[in-house]
Every structure is written in C-alpha cells, then in structure tokens.
Amino acid sequence: MTWGDKQSGCRPCGRRGFLAAFGGSRRGRRRTQCVAALVVVACVGSPPAEEHDHSHESWSVTALGERFEVFPEIDALAAGHTAMAHTHVTRLADFAPLLRGTVEIVLVDGSGEQIFRADQPAAPGVFDVEVTPQRAGEADLLFRIDDGNGVEEIPGGGLRVGTADHAEGLLKVRSLPAGSDGGEPVSFLKEQQWQGGFAAAWVREGRLARSVA
C-alpha cells in the first residue's frame, strides 16, 4: 500500500494541506504557535506556593503539683485571638482523671493576671479552656485546680504571647539530656494512661541497699 492509495482513504497533504490541517494559513499557524507558547508559560511560569512558618502552631507542657498533674495541649497564643487549651488533669492520689471541678489557666505579666476558666470537663479529665490573651509579650503560666476540696496553684513555666502575624508559646522547650539520642517518640495518651495503672512521683535522693533479699 502506498501513500495516497484509495484503499487507505488518505491523500497526500502537500504544503497547503499541512497548513490547512493546522490552522489553514500562515496566520493560523502563527495563532497556533502563540497558543502553544501560552500553554508552555502556564506550565512553567506559575510561582511556587507560599510557605508559612508553622513552628508555633501548638504546644504542650506537663506541670506537677502536690495533688494534681496538669497536661495541656494549647494552640499558639496571639494577642486578641482565642486559643483552645485541651487541659488534661490527673488526680495524683489514685492517678485517675478529674471528673468534676474547675480549671483556670492564668497568665501573669507586669500588668496583672489574665484568667481563663472551664467550669466542667468536656470529657472525663479533659477541660477545654478558651484562652484569649489581651496583651502580647512574656508572661508566667499558672494552673489553678479546684476539685471542691481546696484550690491548688501549679506553675507551668514562662511563655510569650505573640501577634496575629506570629503566634507563640513556651519560651523554653525541654531538651533531652546530653548523650541521649531519644530514639523514635512513642505516643501514650492520657486517655490510655487512665485506662491502666500508672504512677508519677517527684525525684528524690535516697540510699540503695547493697543487695535485694
């Protein structure tokens, strides 16, 4: 079968036929070339997506008192904006979740106290506290826990309240001891801990026996 054979249904295009197939004229060819150029520009000319700093999206801290352990998971803090603090409270007497009471998160700076409060848990042991700081800058973090048997105030460290453009959180993040690589982190949620037996205690000095009888 040769090019142009009637059985194939094809005919030689020639120069005019080629132009007709792709626009019909020199003007059509130029139009086709322009469209192709625009497609190339659209493919390679788009700027990369803007990257944002998400280093202060959320943070957490563990604070131990005499009767309670507090573990809040807090959104980044910015003046005039509300951050949610999912505050887990454990009773150290029996290592169970606090089922009733009030939890206050207090920010203390040179202008006084800013107090944010939850009057009941959203779930067993978890108090959702809405924190809306009014001032940017550094502040001390306190937790006040009232279970009906007295109020305990537990310090939580220092933090910095940021701005709408750059929300912030804890001033210092605890690092691993020197010489410890830490390995891969293992998730062990408070909700999981409350289901089984566990304990926490302050480190103290003491003497070890030479042998165990």
PDB file of C-alpha atoms in Angstrom:
ATOM      1  CA  MET A   1       0.000   0.000   0.000  1.00  0.00           C
ATOM      2  CA  THR A   2       1.421   3.353  -0.986  1.00  0.00           C
ATOM      3  CA  TRP A   3       0.780   6.827   0.441  1.00  0.00           C
ATOM      4  CA  GLY A   4      -2.393   8.104  -1.247  1.00  0.00           C
ATOM      5  CA  ASP A   5      -3.749   4.642  -2.067  1.00  0.00           C
ATOM      6  CA  LYS A   6      -7.524   4.779  -2.416  1.00  0.00           C
ATOM      7  CA  GLN A   7      -7.881   1.759  -0.130  1.00  0.00           C
ATOM      8  CA  SER A   8      -6.293   3.648   2.723  1.00  0.00           C
ATOM      9  CA  GLY A   9      -8.649   6.619   2.379  1.00  0.00           C
ATOM     10  CA  CYS A  10      -5.666   9.020   2.665  1.00  0.00           C
ATOM     11  CA  ARG A  11      -4.438  11.625   0.261  1.00  0.00           C
ATOM     12  CA  PRO A  12      -1.115  13.436   0.172  1.00  0.00           C
ATOM     13  CA  CYS A  13      -1.478  16.660   2.061  1.00  0.00           C
ATOM     14  CA  GLY A  14       1.218  18.739   0.472  1.00  0.00           C
ATOM     15  CA  ARG A  15       2.198  22.151   1.863  1.00  0.00           C
ATOM     16  CA  ARG A  16      -1.295  23.632   1.565  1.00  0.00           C
ATOM     17  CA  GLY A  17      -2.859  20.555   3.106  1.00  0.00           C
ATOM     18  CA  PHE A  18      -0.442  20.718   6.050  1.00  0.00           C
ATOM     19  CA  LEU A  19      -1.282  24.365   6.675  1.00  0.00           C
ATOM     20  CA  ALA A  20      -4.982  23.612   6.404  1.00  0.00           C
ATOM     21  CA  ALA A  21      -4.665  20.826   8.972  1.00  0.00           C
ATOM     22  CA  PHE A  22      -3.069  23.201  11.489  1.00  0.00           C
ATOM     23  CA  GLY A  23      -4.915  26.458  11.076  1.00  0.00           C
ATOM     24  CA  GLY A  24      -5.488  26.704   7.351  1.00  0.00           C
ATOM     25  CA  SER A  25      -2.969  29.528   6.637  1.00  0.00           C
ATOM     26  CA  ARG A  26       0.215  31.208   7.743  1.00  0.00           C
ATOM     27  CA  ARG A  27      -1.926  33.371  10.015  1.00  0.00           C
ATOM     28  CA  GLY A  28      -3.495  30.227  11.501  1.00  0.00           C
ATOM     29  CA  ARG A  29      -0.044  28.747  12.020  1.00  0.00           C
ATOM     30  CA  ARG A  30       1.103  31.860  13.878  1.00  0.00           C
ATOM     31  CA  ARG A  31      -2.048  31.678  16.019  1.00  0.00           C
ATOM     32  CA  THR A  32      -1.305  28.026  16.822  1.00  0.00           C
ATOM     33  CA  GLN A  33       2.264  28.886  17.785  1.00  0.00           C
ATOM     34  CA  CYS A  34       1.027  31.667  20.106  1.00  0.00           C
ATOM     35  CA  VAL A  35      -1.408  29.301  21.823  1.00  0.00           C
ATOM     36  CA  ALA A  36       1.365  26.743  22.289  1.00  0.00           C
ATOM     37  CA  ALA A  37       3.628  29.408  23.776  1.00  0.00           C
ATOM     38  CA  LEU A  38       0.914  30.426  26.239  1.00  0.00           C
ATOM     39  CA  VAL A  39       0.477  26.804  27.306  1.00  0.00           C
ATOM     40  CA  VAL A  40       4.214  26.497  27.971  1.00  0.00           C
ATOM     41  CA  VAL A  41       4.209  29.712  30.025  1.00  0.00           C
ATOM     42  CA  ALA A  42       1.221  28.479  32.017  1.00  0.00           C
ATOM     43  CA  CYS A  43       3.030  25.221  32.777  1.00  0.00           C
ATOM     44  CA  VAL A  44       6.393  26.621  33.854  1.00  0.00           C
ATOM     45  CA  GLY A  45       5.605  30.199  34.849  1.00  0.00           C
ATOM     46  CA  SER A  46       3.479  29.607  37.982  1.00  0.00           C
ATOM     47  CA  PRO A  47       5.251  30.714  41.182  1.00  0.00           C
ATOM     48  CA  PRO A  48       5.736  28.107  43.938  1.00  0.00           C
ATOM     49  CA  ALA A  49       3.187  28.001  46.758  1.00  0.00           C
ATOM     50  CA  GLU A  50       3.979  30.349  49.598  1.00  0.00           C
ATOM     51  CA  GLU A  51       5.482  28.611  52.627  1.00  0.00           C
ATOM     52  CA  HIS A  52       4.416  29.590  56.125  1.00  0.00           C
ATOM     53  CA  ASP A  53       6.165  29.154  59.440  1.00  0.00           C
ATOM     54  CA  HIS A  54       4.144  26.614  61.417  1.00  0.00           C
ATOM     55  CA  SER A  55       6.692  26.182  64.214  1.00  0.00           C
ATOM     56  CA  HIS A  56       4.304  27.658  66.804  1.00  0.00           C
ATOM     57  CA  GLU A  57       1.031  26.041  65.794  1.00  0.00           C
ATOM     58  CA  SER A  58       0.530  24.285  69.139  1.00  0.00           C
ATOM     59  CA  TRP A  59       2.453  23.296  72.244  1.00  0.00           C
ATOM     60  CA  SER A  60       2.122  21.367  75.481  1.00  0.00           C
ATOM     61  CA  VAL A  61       3.670  21.190  78.933  1.00  0.00           C
ATOM     62  CA  THR A  62       3.470  18.849  81.930  1.00  0.00           C
ATOM     63  CA  ALA A  63       3.093  20.507  85.347  1.00  0.00           C
ATOM     64  CA  LEU A  64       3.105  18.576  88.636  1.00  0.00           C
ATOM     65  CA  GLY A  65       1.606  19.794  91.881  1.00  0.00           C
ATOM     66  CA  GLU A  66       1.049  18.103  95.224  1.00  0.00           C
ATOM     67  CA  ARG A  67      -2.379  16.742  94.285  1.00  0.00           C
ATOM     68  CA  PHE A  68      -2.685  17.100  90.529  1.00  0.00           C
ATOM     69  CA  GLU A  69      -0.776  16.606  87.310  1.00  0.00           C
ATOM     70  CA  VAL A  70      -1.741  19.011  84.517  1.00  0.00           C
ATOM     71  CA  PHE A  71      -1.049  18.351  80.851  1.00  0.00           C
ATOM     72  CA  PRO A  72      -2.499  20.992  78.499  1.00  0.00           C
ATOM     73  CA  GLU A  73      -2.355  20.901  74.708  1.00  0.00           C
ATOM     74  CA  ILE A  74      -2.622  24.560  73.713  1.00  0.00           C
ATOM     75  CA  ASP A  75      -2.937  26.335  70.384  1.00  0.00           C
ATOM     76  CA  ALA A  76      -0.397  29.039  69.599  1.00  0.00           C
ATOM     77  CA  LEU A  77      -1.048  32.271  71.500  1.00  0.00           C
ATOM     78  CA  ALA A  78      -1.658  35.634  69.838  1.00  0.00           C
ATOM     79  CA  ALA A  79      -2.991  38.811  71.443  1.00  0.00           C
ATOM     80  CA  GLY A  80      -6.692  39.274  70.745  1.00  0.00           C
ATOM     81  CA  HIS A  81      -7.148  35.756  69.367  1.00  0.00           C
ATOM     82  CA  THR A  82      -8.739  32.764  71.093  1.00  0.00           C
ATOM     83  CA  ALA A  83      -6.637  29.632  71.554  1.00  0.00           C
ATOM     84  CA  MET A  84      -8.109  26.363  72.778  1.00  0.00           C
ATOM     85  CA  ALA A  85      -6.355  24.584  75.647  1.00  0.00           C
ATOM     86  CA  HIS A  86      -7.317  20.923  75.988  1.00  0.00           C
ATOM     87  CA  THR A  87      -6.247  20.550  79.614  1.00  0.00           C
ATOM     88  CA  HIS A  88      -5.839  17.013  80.990  1.00  0.00           C
ATOM     89  CA  VAL A  89      -5.980  16.867  84.790  1.00  0.00           C
ATOM     90  CA  THR A  90      -4.949  13.746  86.730  1.00  0.00           C
ATOM     91  CA  ARG A  91      -5.504  13.159  90.450  1.00  0.00           C
ATOM     92  CA  LEU A  92      -2.191  12.005  91.905  1.00  0.00           C
ATOM     93  CA  ALA A  93      -3.921  10.233  94.809  1.00  0.00           C
ATOM     94  CA  ASP A  94      -5.235   7.486  92.519  1.00  0.00           C
ATOM     95  CA  PHE A  95      -3.909   8.516  89.062  1.00  0.00           C
ATOM     96  CA  ALA A  96      -7.448   8.883  87.760  1.00  0.00           C
ATOM     97  CA  PRO A  97      -8.928  11.691  85.648  1.00  0.00           C
ATOM     98  CA  LEU A  98     -10.516  14.619  87.453  1.00  0.00           C
ATOM     99  CA  LEU A  99     -14.241  14.161  86.868  1.00  0.00           C
ATOM    100  CA  ARG A 100     -15.594  17.385  88.370  1.00  0.00           C
ATOM    101  CA  GLY A 101     -14.291  20.760  89.427  1.00  0.00           C
ATOM    102  CA  THR A 102     -12.940  23.895  87.793  1.00  0.00           C
ATOM    103  CA  VAL A 103      -9.708  24.595  85.957  1.00  0.00           C
ATOM    104  CA  GLU A 104      -8.202  28.048  85.470  1.00  0.00           C
ATOM    105  CA  ILE A 105      -5.329  28.990  83.192  1.00  0.00           C
ATOM    106  CA  VAL A 106      -3.691  32.187  84.404  1.00  0.00           C
ATOM    107  CA  LEU A 107      -1.263  34.429  82.508  1.00  0.00           C
ATOM    108  CA  VAL A 108       0.682  36.727  84.827  1.00  0.00           C
ATOM    109  CA  ASP A 109       2.627  39.692  83.433  1.00  0.00           C
ATOM    110  CA  GLY A 110       3.591  43.179  84.577  1.00  0.00           C
ATOM    111  CA  SER A 111       0.021  44.410  84.146  1.00  0.00           C
ATOM    112  CA  GLY A 112      -1.587  41.739  86.321  1.00  0.00           C
ATOM    113  CA  GLU A 113      -3.443  38.472  85.817  1.00  0.00           C
ATOM    114  CA  GLN A 114      -5.494  37.254  82.881  1.00  0.00           C
ATOM    115  CA  ILE A 115      -7.709  34.363  83.982  1.00  0.00           C
ATOM    116  CA  PHE A 116      -9.424  31.850  81.694  1.00  0.00           C
ATOM    117  CA  ARG A 117     -11.701  29.195  83.160  1.00  0.00           C
ATOM    118  CA  ALA A 118     -13.602  25.986  82.476  1.00  0.00           C
ATOM    119  CA  ASP A 119     -16.280  25.011  84.997  1.00  0.00           C
ATOM    120  CA  GLN A 120     -16.706  21.396  83.945  1.00  0.00           C
ATOM    121  CA  PRO A 121     -14.871  18.791  81.873  1.00  0.00           C
ATOM    122  CA  ALA A 122     -15.700  18.298  78.213  1.00  0.00           C
ATOM    123  CA  ALA A 123     -14.729  14.643  78.702  1.00  0.00           C
ATOM    124  CA  PRO A 124     -13.507  12.751  81.789  1.00  0.00           C
ATOM    125  CA  GLY A 125     -10.335  14.527  82.898  1.00  0.00           C
ATOM    126  CA  VAL A 126     -10.247  16.943  79.936  1.00  0.00           C
ATOM    127  CA  PHE A 127     -11.180  20.601  80.479  1.00  0.00           C
ATOM    128  CA  ASP A 128     -11.412  22.767  77.361  1.00  0.00           C
ATOM    129  CA  VAL A 129     -10.291  26.269  78.330  1.00  0.00           C
ATOM    130  CA  GLU A 130     -10.591  29.124  75.837  1.00  0.00           C
ATOM    131  CA  VAL A 131      -7.566  31.402  76.215  1.00  0.00           C
ATOM    132  CA  THR A 132      -7.846  34.900  74.720  1.00  0.00           C
ATOM    133  CA  PRO A 133      -4.820  36.942  75.836  1.00  0.00           C
ATOM    134  CA  GLN A 134      -5.225  40.700  75.523  1.00  0.00           C
ATOM    135  CA  ARG A 135      -1.548  41.634  75.590  1.00  0.00           C
ATOM    136  CA  ALA A 136       1.468  40.452  73.637  1.00  0.00           C
ATOM    137  CA  GLY A 137       4.728  39.754  75.427  1.00  0.00           C
ATOM    138  CA  GLU A 138       6.151  37.441  78.069  1.00  0.00           C
ATOM    139  CA  ALA A 139       4.081  36.045  80.922  1.00  0.00           C
ATOM    140  CA  ASP A 140       4.182  33.360  83.603  1.00  0.00           C
ATOM    141  CA  LEU A 141       1.797  30.440  83.215  1.00  0.00           C
ATOM    142  CA  LEU A 142      -0.206  29.150  86.187  1.00  0.00           C
ATOM    143  CA  PHE A 143      -2.868  26.487  86.612  1.00  0.00           C
ATOM    144  CA  ARG A 144      -5.466  26.664  89.387  1.00  0.00           C
ATOM    145  CA  ILE A 145      -7.341  23.436  90.049  1.00  0.00           C
ATOM    146  CA  ASP A 146     -10.371  23.305  92.352  1.00  0.00           C
ATOM    147  CA  ASP A 147     -11.904  19.877  92.964  1.00  0.00           C
ATOM    148  CA  GLY A 148     -14.141  21.069  95.796  1.00  0.00           C
ATOM    149  CA  ASN A 149     -11.554  20.210  98.455  1.00  0.00           C
ATOM    150  CA  GLY A 150      -9.423  23.303  98.035  1.00  0.00           C
ATOM    151  CA  VAL A 151      -7.565  25.106  95.275  1.00  0.00           C
ATOM    152  CA  GLU A 152      -4.079  24.095  94.168  1.00  0.00           C
ATOM    153  CA  GLU A 153      -1.974  26.509  92.116  1.00  0.00           C
ATOM    154  CA  ILE A 154       0.638  24.882  89.891  1.00  0.00           C
ATOM    155  CA  PRO A 155       3.286  26.855  87.956  1.00  0.00           C
ATOM    156  CA  GLY A 156       3.671  25.944  84.297  1.00  0.00           C
ATOM    157  CA  GLY A 157       6.732  27.963  83.261  1.00  0.00           C
ATOM    158  CA  GLY A 158       7.187  31.034  81.100  1.00  0.00           C
ATOM    159  CA  LEU A 159       5.627  31.795  77.747  1.00  0.00           C
ATOM    160  CA  ARG A 160       5.379  34.535  75.174  1.00  0.00           C
ATOM    161  CA  VAL A 161       2.125  35.769  73.673  1.00  0.00           C
ATOM    162  CA  GLY A 162       2.673  36.670  70.043  1.00  0.00           C
ATOM    163  CA  THR A 163       0.811  38.725  67.471  1.00  0.00           C
ATOM    164  CA  ALA A 164      -1.617  37.808  64.712  1.00  0.00           C
ATOM    165  CA  ASP A 165       1.325  37.601  62.287  1.00  0.00           C
ATOM    166  CA  HIS A 166       3.429  35.403  64.568  1.00  0.00           C
ATOM    167  CA  ALA A 167       1.709  33.450  67.333  1.00  0.00           C
ATOM    168  CA  GLU A 168       3.960  31.959  70.014  1.00  0.00           C
ATOM    169  CA  GLY A 169       4.030  29.667  73.039  1.00  0.00           C
ATOM    170  CA  LEU A 170       6.525  28.359  75.591  1.00  0.00           C
ATOM    171  CA  LEU A 171       9.752  30.287  75.995  1.00  0.00           C
ATOM    172  CA  LYS A 172      11.856  27.198  76.626  1.00  0.00           C
ATOM    173  CA  VAL A 173      11.296  23.714  75.256  1.00  0.00           C
ATOM    174  CA  ARG A 174      12.816  20.942  77.325  1.00  0.00           C
ATOM    175  CA  SER A 175      15.630  19.083  75.592  1.00  0.00           C
ATOM    176  CA  LEU A 176      16.949  15.576  76.115  1.00  0.00           C
ATOM    177  CA  PRO A 177      19.953  15.072  78.425  1.00  0.00           C
ATOM    178  CA  ALA A 178      23.385  15.176  76.825  1.00  0.00           C
ATOM    179  CA  GLY A 179      24.350  11.865  75.258  1.00  0.00           C
ATOM    180  CA  SER A 180      20.760  10.704  74.755  1.00  0.00           C
ATOM    181  CA  ASP A 181      19.553  10.285  71.200  1.00  0.00           C
ATOM    182  CA  GLY A 182      15.975   9.758  72.353  1.00  0.00           C
ATOM    183  CA  GLY A 183      15.033   7.410  69.513  1.00  0.00           C
ATOM    184  CA  GLU A 184      11.598   7.443  67.958  1.00  0.00           C
ATOM    185  CA  PRO A 185       8.845   9.014  70.110  1.00  0.00           C
ATOM    186  CA  VAL A 186       6.161   6.685  71.452  1.00  0.00           C
ATOM    187  CA  SER A 187       2.620   8.013  71.795  1.00  0.00           C
ATOM    188  CA  PHE A 188       0.979   7.249  75.163  1.00  0.00           C
ATOM    189  CA  LEU A 189      -2.099   9.420  75.527  1.00  0.00           C
ATOM    190  CA  LYS A 190      -3.571  10.452  78.857  1.00  0.00           C
ATOM    191  CA  GLU A 191      -6.783   8.692  77.891  1.00  0.00           C
ATOM    192  CA  GLN A 192      -4.718   5.498  77.512  1.00  0.00           C
ATOM    193  CA  GLN A 193      -2.869   6.037  80.790  1.00  0.00           C
ATOM    194  CA  TRP A 194      -6.121   6.455  82.681  1.00  0.00           C
ATOM    195  CA  GLN A 195      -7.267   3.017  81.499  1.00  0.00           C
ATOM    196  CA  GLY A 196      -4.386   1.219  83.223  1.00  0.00           C
ATOM    197  CA  GLY A 197      -2.296   1.500  86.342  1.00  0.00           C
ATOM    198  CA  PHE A 198       0.478   4.085  86.306  1.00  0.00           C
ATOM    199  CA  ALA A 199       2.136   6.440  88.749  1.00  0.00           C
ATOM    200  CA  ALA A 200       4.225   9.604  88.839  1.00  0.00           C
ATOM    201  CA  ALA A 201       6.389  10.907  91.659  1.00  0.00           C
ATOM    202  CA  TRP A 202       8.963  13.594  92.357  1.00  0.00           C
ATOM    203  CA  VAL A 203      12.616  12.566  92.089  1.00  0.00           C
ATOM    204  CA  ARG A 204      14.305  12.425  95.485  1.00  0.00           C
ATOM    205  CA  GLU A 205      17.651  11.383  96.887  1.00  0.00           C
ATOM    206  CA  GLY A 206      17.957   8.191  98.880  1.00  0.00           C
ATOM    207  CA  ARG A 207      20.152   5.198  99.652  1.00  0.00           C
ATOM    208  CA  LEU A 208      20.145   1.913  97.803  1.00  0.00           C
ATOM    209  CA  ALA A 209      20.723  -1.368  99.583  1.00  0.00           C
ATOM    210  CA  ARG A 210      23.781  -3.376  98.558  1.00  0.00           C
ATOM    211  CA  SER A 211      21.596  -6.359  97.769  1.00  0.00           C
ATOM    212  CA  VAL A 212      17.965  -7.283  97.463  1.00  0.00           C
ATOM    213  CA  ALA A 213      16.782 -10.004  99.811  1.00  0.00           C
TER     214      ALA A 213
END
